[in-house]
PDB file of N, CA and C in Angstrom:
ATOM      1  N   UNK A   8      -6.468 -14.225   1.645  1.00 45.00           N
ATOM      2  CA  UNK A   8      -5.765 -13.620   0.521  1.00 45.00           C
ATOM      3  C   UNK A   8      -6.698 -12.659  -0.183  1.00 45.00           C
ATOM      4  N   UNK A   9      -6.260 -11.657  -0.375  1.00 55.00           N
ATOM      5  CA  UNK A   9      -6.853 -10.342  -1.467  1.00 55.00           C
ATOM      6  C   UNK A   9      -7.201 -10.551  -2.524  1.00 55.00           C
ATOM      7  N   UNK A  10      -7.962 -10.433  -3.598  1.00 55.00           N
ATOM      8  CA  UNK A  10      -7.351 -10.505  -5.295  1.00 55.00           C
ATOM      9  C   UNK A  10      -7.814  -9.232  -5.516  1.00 55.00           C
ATOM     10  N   UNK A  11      -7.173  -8.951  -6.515  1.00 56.00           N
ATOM     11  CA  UNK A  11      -7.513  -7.428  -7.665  1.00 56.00           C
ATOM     12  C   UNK A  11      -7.791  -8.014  -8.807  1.00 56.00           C
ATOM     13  N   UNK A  12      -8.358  -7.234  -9.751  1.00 54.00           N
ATOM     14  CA  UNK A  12      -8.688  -7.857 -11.045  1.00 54.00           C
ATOM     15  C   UNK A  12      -7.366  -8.706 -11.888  1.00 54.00           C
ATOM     16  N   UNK A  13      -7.722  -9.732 -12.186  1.00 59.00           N
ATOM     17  CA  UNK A  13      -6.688 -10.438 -12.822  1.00 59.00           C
ATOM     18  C   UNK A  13      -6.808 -11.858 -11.924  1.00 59.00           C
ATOM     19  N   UNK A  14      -7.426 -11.772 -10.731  1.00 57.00           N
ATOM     20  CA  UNK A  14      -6.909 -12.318  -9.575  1.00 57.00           C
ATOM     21  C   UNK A  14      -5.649 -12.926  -9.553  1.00 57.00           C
ATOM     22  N   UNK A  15      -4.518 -11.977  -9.364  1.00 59.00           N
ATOM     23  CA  UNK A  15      -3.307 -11.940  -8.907  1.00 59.00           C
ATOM     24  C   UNK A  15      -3.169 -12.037  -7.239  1.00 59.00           C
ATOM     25  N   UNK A  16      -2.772 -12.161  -6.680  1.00 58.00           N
ATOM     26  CA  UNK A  16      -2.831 -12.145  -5.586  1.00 58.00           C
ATOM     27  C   UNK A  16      -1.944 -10.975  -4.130  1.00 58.00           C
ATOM     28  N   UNK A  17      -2.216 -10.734  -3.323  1.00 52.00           N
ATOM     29  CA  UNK A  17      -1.610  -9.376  -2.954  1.00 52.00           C
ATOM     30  C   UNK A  17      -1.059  -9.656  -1.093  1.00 52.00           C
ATOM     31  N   UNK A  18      -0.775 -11.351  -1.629  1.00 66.00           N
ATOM     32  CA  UNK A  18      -0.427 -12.056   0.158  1.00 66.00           C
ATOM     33  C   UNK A  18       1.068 -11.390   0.503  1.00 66.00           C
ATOM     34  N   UNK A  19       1.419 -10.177   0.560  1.00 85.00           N
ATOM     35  CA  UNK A  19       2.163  -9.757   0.623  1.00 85.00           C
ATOM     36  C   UNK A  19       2.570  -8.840   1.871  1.00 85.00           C
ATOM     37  N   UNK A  20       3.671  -8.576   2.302  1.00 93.00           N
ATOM     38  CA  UNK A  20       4.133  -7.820   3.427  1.00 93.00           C
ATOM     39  C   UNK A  20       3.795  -6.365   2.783  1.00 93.00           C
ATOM     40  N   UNK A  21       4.558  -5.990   1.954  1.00 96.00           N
ATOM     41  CA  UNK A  21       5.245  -4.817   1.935  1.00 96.00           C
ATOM     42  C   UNK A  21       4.265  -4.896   0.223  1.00 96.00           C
ATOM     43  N   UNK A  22       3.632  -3.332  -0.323  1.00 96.00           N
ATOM     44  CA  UNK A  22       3.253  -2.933  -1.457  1.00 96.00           C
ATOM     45  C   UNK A  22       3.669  -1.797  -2.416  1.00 96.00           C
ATOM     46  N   UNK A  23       3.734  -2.426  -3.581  1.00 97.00           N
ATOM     47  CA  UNK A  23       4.525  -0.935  -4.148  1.00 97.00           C
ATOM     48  C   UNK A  23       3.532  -0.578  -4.730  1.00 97.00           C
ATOM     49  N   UNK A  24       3.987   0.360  -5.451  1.00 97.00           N
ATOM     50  CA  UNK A  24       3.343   1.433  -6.987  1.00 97.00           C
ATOM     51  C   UNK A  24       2.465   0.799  -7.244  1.00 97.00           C
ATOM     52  N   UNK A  25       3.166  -0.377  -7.837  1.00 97.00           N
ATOM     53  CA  UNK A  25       2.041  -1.247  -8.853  1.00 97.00           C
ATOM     54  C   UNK A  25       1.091  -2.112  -7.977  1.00 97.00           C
ATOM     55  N   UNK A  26       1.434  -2.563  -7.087  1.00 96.00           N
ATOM     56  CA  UNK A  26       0.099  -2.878  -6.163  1.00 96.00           C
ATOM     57  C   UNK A  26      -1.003  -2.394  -5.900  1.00 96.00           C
ATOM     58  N   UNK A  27      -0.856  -0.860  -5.555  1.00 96.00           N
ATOM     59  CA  UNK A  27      -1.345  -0.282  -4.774  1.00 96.00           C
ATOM     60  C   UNK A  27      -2.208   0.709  -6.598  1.00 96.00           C
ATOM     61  N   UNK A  28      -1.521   1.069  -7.421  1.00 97.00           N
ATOM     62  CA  UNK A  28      -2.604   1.184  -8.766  1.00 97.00           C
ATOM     63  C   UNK A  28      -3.365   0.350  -9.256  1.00 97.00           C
ATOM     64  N   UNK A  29      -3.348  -1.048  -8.761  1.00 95.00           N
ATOM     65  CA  UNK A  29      -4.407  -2.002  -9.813  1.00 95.00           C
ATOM     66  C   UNK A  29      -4.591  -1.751  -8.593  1.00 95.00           C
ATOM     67  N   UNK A  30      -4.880  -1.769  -7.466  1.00 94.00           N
ATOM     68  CA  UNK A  30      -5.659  -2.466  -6.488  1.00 94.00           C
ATOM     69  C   UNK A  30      -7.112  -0.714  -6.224  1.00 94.00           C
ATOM     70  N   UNK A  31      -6.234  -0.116  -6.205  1.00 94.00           N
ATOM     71  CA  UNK A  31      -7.040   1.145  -6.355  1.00 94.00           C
ATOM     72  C   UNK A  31      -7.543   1.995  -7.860  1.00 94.00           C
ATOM     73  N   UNK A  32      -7.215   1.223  -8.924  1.00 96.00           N
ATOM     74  CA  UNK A  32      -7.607   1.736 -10.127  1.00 96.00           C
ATOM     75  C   UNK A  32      -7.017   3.538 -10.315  1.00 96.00           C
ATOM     76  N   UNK A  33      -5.834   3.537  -9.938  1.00 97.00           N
ATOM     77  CA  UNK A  33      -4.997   5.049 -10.209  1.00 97.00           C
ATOM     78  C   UNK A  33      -3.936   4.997 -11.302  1.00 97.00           C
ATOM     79  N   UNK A  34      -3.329   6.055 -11.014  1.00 97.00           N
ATOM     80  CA  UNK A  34      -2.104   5.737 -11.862  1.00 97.00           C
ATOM     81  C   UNK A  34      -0.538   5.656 -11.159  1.00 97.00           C
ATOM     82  N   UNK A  35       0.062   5.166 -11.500  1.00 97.00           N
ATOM     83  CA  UNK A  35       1.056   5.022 -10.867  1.00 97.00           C
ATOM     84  C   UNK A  35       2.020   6.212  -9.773  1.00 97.00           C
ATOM     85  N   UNK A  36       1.830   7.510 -10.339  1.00 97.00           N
ATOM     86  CA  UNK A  36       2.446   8.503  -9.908  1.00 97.00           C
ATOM     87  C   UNK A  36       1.365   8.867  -8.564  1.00 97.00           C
ATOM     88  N   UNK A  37      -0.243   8.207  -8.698  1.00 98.00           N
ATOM     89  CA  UNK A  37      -0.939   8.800  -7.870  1.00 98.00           C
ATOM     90  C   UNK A  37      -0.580   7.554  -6.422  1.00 98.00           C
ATOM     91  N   UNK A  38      -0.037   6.492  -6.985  1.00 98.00           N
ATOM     92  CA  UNK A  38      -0.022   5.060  -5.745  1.00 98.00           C
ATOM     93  C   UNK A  38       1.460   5.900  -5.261  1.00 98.00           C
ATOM     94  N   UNK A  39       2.330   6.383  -6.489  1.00 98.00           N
ATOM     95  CA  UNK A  39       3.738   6.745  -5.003  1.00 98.00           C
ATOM     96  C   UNK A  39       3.420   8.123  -4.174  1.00 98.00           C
ATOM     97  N   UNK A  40       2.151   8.938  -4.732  1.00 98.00           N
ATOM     98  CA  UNK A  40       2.008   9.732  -3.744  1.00 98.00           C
ATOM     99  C   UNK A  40       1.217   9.148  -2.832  1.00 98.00           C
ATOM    100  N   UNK A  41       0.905   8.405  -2.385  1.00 98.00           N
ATOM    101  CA  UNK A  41      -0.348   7.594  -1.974  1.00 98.00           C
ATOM    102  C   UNK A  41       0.857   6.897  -1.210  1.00 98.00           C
ATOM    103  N   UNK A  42       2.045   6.675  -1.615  1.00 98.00           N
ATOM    104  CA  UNK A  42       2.749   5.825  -0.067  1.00 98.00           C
ATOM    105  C   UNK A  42       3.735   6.762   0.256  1.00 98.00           C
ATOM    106  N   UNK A  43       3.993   7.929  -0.377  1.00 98.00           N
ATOM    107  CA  UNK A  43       4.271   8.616  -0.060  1.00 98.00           C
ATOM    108  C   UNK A  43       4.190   9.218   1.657  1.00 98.00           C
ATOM    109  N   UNK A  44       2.567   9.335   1.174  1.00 98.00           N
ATOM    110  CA  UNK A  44       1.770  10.282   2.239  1.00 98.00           C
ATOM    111  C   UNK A  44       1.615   9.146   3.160  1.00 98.00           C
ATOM    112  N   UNK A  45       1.238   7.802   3.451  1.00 98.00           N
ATOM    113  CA  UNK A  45       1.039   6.890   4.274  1.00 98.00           C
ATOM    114  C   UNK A  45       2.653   6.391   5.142  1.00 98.00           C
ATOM    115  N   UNK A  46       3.885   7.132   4.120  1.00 97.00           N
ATOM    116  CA  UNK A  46       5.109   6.419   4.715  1.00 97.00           C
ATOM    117  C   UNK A  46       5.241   7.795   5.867  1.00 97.00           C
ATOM    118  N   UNK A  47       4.886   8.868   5.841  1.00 98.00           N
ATOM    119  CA  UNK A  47       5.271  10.059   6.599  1.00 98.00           C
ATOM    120  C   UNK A  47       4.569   9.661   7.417  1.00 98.00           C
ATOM    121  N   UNK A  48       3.115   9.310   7.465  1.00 97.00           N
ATOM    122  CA  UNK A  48       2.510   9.013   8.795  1.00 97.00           C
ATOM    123  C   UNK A  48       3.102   8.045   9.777  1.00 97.00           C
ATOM    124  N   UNK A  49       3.817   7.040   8.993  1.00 97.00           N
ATOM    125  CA  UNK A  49       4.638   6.136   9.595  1.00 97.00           C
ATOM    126  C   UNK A  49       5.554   6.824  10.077  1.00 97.00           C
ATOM    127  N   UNK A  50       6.583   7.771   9.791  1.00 97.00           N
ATOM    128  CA  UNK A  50       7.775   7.519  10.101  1.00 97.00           C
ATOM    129  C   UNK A  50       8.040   8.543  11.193  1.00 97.00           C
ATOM    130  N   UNK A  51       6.571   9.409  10.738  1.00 97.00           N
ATOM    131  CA  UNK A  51       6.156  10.388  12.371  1.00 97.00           C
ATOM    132  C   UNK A  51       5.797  10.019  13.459  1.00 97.00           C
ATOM    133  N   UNK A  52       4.869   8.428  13.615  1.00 97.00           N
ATOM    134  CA  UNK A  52       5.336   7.833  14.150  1.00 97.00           C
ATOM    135  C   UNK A  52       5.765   6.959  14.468  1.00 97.00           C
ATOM    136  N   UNK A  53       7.274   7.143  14.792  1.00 97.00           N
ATOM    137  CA  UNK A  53       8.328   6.408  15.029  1.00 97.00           C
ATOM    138  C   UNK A  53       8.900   4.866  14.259  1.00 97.00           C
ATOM    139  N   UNK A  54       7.943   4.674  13.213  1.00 96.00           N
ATOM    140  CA  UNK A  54       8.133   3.851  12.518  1.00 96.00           C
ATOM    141  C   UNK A  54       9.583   3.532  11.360  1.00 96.00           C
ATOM    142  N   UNK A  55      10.231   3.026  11.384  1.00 96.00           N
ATOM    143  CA  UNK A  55      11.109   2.568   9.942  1.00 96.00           C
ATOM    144  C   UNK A  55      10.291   2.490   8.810  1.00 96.00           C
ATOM    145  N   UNK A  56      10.952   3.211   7.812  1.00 96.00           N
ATOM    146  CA  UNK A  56      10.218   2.653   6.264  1.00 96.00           C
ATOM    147  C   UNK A  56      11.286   2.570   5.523  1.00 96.00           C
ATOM    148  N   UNK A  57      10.598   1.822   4.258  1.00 95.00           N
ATOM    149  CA  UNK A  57      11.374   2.055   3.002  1.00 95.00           C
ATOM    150  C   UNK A  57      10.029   2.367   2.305  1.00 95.00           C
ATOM    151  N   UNK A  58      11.573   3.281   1.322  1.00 96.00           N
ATOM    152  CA  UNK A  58      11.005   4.146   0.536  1.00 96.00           C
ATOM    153  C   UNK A  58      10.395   3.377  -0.901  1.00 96.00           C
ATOM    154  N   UNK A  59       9.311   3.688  -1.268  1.00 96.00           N
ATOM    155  CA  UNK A  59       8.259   3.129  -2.422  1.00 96.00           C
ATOM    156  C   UNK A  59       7.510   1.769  -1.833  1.00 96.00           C
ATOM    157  N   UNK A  60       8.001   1.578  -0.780  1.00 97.00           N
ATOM    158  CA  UNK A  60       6.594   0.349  -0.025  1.00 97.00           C
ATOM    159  C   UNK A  60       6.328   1.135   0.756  1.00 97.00           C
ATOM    160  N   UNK A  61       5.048   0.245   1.083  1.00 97.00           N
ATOM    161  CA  UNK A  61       4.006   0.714   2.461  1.00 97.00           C
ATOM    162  C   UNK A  61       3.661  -0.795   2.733  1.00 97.00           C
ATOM    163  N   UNK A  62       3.407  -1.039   4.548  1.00 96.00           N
ATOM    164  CA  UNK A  62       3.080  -2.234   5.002  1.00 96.00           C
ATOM    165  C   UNK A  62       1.545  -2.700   4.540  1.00 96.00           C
ATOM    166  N   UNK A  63       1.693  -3.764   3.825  1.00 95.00           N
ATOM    167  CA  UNK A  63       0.369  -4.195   3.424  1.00 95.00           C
ATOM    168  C   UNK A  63      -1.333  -3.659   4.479  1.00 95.00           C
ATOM    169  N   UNK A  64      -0.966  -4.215   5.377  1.00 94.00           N
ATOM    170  CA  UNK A  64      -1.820  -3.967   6.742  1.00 94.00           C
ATOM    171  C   UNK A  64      -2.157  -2.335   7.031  1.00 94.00           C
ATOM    172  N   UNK A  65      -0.977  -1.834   6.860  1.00 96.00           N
ATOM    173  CA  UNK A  65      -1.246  -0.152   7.194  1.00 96.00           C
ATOM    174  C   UNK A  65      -2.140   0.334   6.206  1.00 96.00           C
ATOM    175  N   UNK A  66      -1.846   0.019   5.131  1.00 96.00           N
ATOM    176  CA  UNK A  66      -2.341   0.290   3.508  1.00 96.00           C
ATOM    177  C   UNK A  66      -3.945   0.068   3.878  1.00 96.00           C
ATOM    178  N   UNK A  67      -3.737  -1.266   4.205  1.00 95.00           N
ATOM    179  CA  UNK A  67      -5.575  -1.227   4.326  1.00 95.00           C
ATOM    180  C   UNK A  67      -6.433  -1.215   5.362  1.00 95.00           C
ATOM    181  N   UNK A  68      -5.602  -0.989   6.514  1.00 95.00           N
ATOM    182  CA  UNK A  68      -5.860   0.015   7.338  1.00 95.00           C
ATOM    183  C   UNK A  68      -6.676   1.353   7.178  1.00 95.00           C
ATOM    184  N   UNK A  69      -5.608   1.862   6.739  1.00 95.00           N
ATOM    185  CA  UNK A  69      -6.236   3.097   6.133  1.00 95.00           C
ATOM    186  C   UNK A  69      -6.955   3.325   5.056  1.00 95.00           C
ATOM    187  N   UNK A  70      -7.275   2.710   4.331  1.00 94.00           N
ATOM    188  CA  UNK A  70      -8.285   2.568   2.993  1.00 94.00           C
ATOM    189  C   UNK A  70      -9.241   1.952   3.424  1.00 94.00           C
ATOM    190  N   UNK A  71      -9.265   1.125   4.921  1.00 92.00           N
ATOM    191  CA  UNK A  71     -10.630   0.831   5.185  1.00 92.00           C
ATOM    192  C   UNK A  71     -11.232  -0.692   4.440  1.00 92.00           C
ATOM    193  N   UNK A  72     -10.357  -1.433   4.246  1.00 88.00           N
ATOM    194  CA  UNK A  72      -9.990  -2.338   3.181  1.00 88.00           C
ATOM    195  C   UNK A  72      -9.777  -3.799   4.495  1.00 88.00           C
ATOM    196  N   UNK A  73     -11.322  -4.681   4.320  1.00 81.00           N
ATOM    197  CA  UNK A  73     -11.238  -5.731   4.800  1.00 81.00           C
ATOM    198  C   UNK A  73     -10.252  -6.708   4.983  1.00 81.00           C
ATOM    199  N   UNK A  74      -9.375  -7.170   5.522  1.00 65.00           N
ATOM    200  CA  UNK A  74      -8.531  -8.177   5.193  1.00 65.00           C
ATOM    201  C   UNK A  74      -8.876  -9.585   4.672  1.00 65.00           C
TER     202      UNK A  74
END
C-alpha cells in the first residue's frame, strides 16, 4: 500500500484529480491535465478509459513511482 501525507491510503484501481494532487503536491487543474495526457497515451494505445481516472499502475508507471 502507498501513503501520501495524511497517510491516507491510495490501494486503489483507478485515480482521480484528487489523488493524483496530494500525491504529487499540484493543483488540481494540473492532476486533470496530468490524466489527461496519460489517458491519450492509453487510448492511442488501444486502451479503454474513463475520463478523469487513470489506472493506478500506469500512473506510477510513468512517474517512476515504486509500488
Amino acid at each position: 500500500v502507498y501513503l501520501w501525507k495524511g497517510g491516507k491510503s491510495m490501494d486503489k484501481r483507478m485515480l482521480n484529480a484528487q489523488d493524483i494532487s496530494q500525491d504529487l503536491g499540484v493543483s488540481k487543474s494540473k492532476a486533470y491535465a496530468i490524466i489527461r495526457k496519460l489517458n491519450e497515451e492509453l487510448q492511442s494505445a488501444g486502451y479503454l478509459i474513463i475520463s478523469g481516472k487513470v489506472p493506478r499502475d500506469y500512473y506510477r508507471k510513468r512517474f517512476n513511482i515504486a509500488s
